mmCIF file of C-alpha atoms and ligand atoms in Angstrom:
data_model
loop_
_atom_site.group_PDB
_atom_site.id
_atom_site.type_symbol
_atom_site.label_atom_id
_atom_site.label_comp_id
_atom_site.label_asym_id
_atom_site.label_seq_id
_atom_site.Cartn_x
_atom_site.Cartn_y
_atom_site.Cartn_z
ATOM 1 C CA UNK A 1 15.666 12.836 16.064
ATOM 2 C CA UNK A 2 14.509 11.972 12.532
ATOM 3 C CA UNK A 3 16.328 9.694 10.337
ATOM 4 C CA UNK A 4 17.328 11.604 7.503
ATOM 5 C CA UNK A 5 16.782 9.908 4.063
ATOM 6 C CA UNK A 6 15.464 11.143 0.337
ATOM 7 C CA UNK A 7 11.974 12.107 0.992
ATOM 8 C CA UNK A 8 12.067 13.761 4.263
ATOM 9 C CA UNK A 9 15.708 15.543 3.764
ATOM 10 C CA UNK A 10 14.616 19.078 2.322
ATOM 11 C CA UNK A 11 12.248 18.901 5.690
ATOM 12 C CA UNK A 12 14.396 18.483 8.248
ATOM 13 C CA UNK A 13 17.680 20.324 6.497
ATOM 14 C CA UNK A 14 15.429 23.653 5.234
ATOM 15 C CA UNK A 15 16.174 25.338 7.895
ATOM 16 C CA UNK A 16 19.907 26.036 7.528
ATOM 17 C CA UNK A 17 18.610 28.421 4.962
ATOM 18 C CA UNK A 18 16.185 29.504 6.685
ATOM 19 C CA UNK A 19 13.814 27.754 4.880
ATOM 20 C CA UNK A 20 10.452 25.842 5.701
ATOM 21 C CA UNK A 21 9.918 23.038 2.993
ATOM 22 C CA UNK A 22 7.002 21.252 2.250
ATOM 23 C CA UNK A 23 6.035 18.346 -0.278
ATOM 24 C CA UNK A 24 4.001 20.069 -3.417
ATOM 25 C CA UNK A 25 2.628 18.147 -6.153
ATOM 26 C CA UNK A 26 3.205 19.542 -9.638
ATOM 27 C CA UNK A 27 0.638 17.425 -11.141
ATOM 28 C CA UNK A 28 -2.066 18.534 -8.900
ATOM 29 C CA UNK A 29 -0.739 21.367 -7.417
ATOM 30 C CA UNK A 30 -1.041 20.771 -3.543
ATOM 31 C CA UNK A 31 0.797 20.274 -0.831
ATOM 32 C CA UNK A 32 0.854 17.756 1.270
ATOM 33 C CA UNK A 33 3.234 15.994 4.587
ATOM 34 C CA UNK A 34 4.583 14.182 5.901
ATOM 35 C CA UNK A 35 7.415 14.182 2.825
ATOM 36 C CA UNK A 36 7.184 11.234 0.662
ATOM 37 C CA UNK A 37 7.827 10.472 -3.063
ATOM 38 C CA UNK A 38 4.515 10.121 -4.116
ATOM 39 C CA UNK A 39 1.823 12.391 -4.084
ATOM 40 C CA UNK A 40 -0.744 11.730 -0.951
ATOM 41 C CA UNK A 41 -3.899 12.865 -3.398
ATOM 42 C CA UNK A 42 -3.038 11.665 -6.674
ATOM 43 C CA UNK A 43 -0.244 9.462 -6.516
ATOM 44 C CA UNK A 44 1.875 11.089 -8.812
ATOM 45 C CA UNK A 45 5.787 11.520 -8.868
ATOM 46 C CA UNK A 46 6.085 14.554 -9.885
ATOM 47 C CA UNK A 47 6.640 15.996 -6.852
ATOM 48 C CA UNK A 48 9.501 17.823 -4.846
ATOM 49 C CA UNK A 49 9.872 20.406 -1.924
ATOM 50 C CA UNK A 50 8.891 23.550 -1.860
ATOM 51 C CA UNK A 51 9.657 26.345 0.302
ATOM 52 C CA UNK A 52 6.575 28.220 2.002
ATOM 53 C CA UNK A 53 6.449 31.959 3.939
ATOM 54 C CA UNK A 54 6.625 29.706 7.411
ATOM 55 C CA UNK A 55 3.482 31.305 8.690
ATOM 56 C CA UNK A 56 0.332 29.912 10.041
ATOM 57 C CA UNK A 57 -2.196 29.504 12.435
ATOM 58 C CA UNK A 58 -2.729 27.430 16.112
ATOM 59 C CA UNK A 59 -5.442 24.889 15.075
ATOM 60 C CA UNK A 60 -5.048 23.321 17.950
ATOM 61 C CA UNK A 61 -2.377 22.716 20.813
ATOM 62 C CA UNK A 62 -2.161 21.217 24.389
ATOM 63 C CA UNK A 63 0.335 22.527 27.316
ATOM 64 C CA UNK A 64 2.701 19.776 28.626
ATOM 65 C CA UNK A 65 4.029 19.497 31.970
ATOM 66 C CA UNK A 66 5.257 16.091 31.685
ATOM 67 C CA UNK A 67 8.691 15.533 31.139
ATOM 68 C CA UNK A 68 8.994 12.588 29.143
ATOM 69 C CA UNK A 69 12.593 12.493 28.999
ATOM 70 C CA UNK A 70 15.247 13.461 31.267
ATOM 71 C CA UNK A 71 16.240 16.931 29.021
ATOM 72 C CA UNK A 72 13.069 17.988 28.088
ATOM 73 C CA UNK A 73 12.213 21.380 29.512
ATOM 74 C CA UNK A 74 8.461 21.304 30.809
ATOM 75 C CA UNK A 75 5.900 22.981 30.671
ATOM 76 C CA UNK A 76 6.167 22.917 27.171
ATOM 77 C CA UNK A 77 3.357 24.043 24.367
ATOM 78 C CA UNK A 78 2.517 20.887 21.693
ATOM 79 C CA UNK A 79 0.918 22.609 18.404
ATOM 80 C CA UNK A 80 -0.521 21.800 15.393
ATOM 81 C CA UNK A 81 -0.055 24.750 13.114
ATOM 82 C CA UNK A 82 -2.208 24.976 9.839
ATOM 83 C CA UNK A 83 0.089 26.786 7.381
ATOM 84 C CA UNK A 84 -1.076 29.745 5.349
ATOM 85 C CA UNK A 85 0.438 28.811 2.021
ATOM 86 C CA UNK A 86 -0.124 25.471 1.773
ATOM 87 C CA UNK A 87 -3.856 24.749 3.069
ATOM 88 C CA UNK A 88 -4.053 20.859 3.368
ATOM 89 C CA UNK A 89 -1.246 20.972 5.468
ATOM 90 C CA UNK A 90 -1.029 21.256 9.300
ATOM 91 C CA UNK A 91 2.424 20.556 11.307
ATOM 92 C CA UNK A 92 3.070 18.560 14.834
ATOM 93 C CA UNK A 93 5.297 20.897 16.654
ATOM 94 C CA UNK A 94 5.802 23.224 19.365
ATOM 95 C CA UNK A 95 5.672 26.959 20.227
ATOM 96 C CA UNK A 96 8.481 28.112 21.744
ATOM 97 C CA UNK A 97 9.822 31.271 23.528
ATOM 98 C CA UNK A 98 6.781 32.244 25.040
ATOM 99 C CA UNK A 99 4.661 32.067 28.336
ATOM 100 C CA UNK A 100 3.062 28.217 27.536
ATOM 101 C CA UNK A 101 -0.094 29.360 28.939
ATOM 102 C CA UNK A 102 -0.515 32.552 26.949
ATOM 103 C CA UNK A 103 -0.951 29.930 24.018
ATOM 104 C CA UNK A 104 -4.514 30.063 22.083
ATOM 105 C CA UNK A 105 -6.198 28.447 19.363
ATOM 106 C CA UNK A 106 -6.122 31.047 16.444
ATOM 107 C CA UNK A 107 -2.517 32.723 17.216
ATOM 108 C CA UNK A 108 -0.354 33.703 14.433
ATOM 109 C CA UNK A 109 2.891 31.936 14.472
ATOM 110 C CA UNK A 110 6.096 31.963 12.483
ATOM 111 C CA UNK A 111 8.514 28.929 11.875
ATOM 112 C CA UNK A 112 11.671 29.005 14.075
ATOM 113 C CA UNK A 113 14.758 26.167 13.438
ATOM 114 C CA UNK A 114 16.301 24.206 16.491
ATOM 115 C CA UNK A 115 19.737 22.877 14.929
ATOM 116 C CA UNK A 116 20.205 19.508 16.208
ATOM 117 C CA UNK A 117 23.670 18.744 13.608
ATOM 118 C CA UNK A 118 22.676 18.309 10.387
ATOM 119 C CA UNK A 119 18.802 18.685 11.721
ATOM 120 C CA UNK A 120 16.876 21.762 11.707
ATOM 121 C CA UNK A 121 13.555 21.095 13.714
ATOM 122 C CA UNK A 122 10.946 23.385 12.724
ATOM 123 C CA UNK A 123 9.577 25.028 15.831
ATOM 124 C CA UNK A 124 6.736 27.750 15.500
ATOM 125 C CA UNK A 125 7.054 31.000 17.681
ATOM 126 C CA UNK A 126 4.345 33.880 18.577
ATOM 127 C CA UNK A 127 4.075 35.950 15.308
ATOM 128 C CA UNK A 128 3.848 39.676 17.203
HETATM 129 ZN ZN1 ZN B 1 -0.802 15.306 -6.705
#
């Protein structure tokens, strides 16, 4: 689990209201993660978290049969998701409740939360 602190806490917390949250510059008007205080593409401060529709796109994934660690349910689908309002950006994460091998590049997908406490991991899930 991620250690919560000032930058990355509107990430991991969005999602107990429903909300996916990503870094946005106000000085040059893009997004950009992971969540830190200063803007990745023009170092500016001005920035804080913004909530997006949660929508996007498989850019890429890989199907994982490994399990790592003694919970973690396998086969299991690891994503990156390009999001559709907030271009620069493209999430680790996985796709969840669906057949892992129905996965393809191109699917739609739509953020899902996984409460872990005070933790809301943002999962992505078929968009159908
Ligand atoms: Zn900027």
């Amino acid at each position: 689990m991620p250690r919560l602190d000032s930058e990355n806490r509107a990430f991991w917390t969005g999602g107990a209201e429903g909300e996916l949250r990503i870094m946005h510059c106000n000085s040059c008007d893009r997004f950009f993660h992971p969540p830190h205080s200063v803007c990745r593409h023009c170092l500016s401060d001005d920035v804080d978290a913004k909530a997006v529709a949660g929508t996007g796109v498989v850019d890429t994934y890989t199907v994982n049969y490994q399990a790592w660690m003694p919970d973690m349910e396998v086969p299991c689908v690891i994503a990156r998701v390009a999001l559709d309002d907030a271009p620069e950006v493209i999430l680790t994460t996985n796709i969840v409740e669906c057949d892992p091998e129905s996965v393809r590049i191109g699917d739609r997908v739509r953020v899902t939360f996984e409460q872990h406490d005070e933790i809301f991991m943002p999962l992505f899930k078929k968009d159908v």
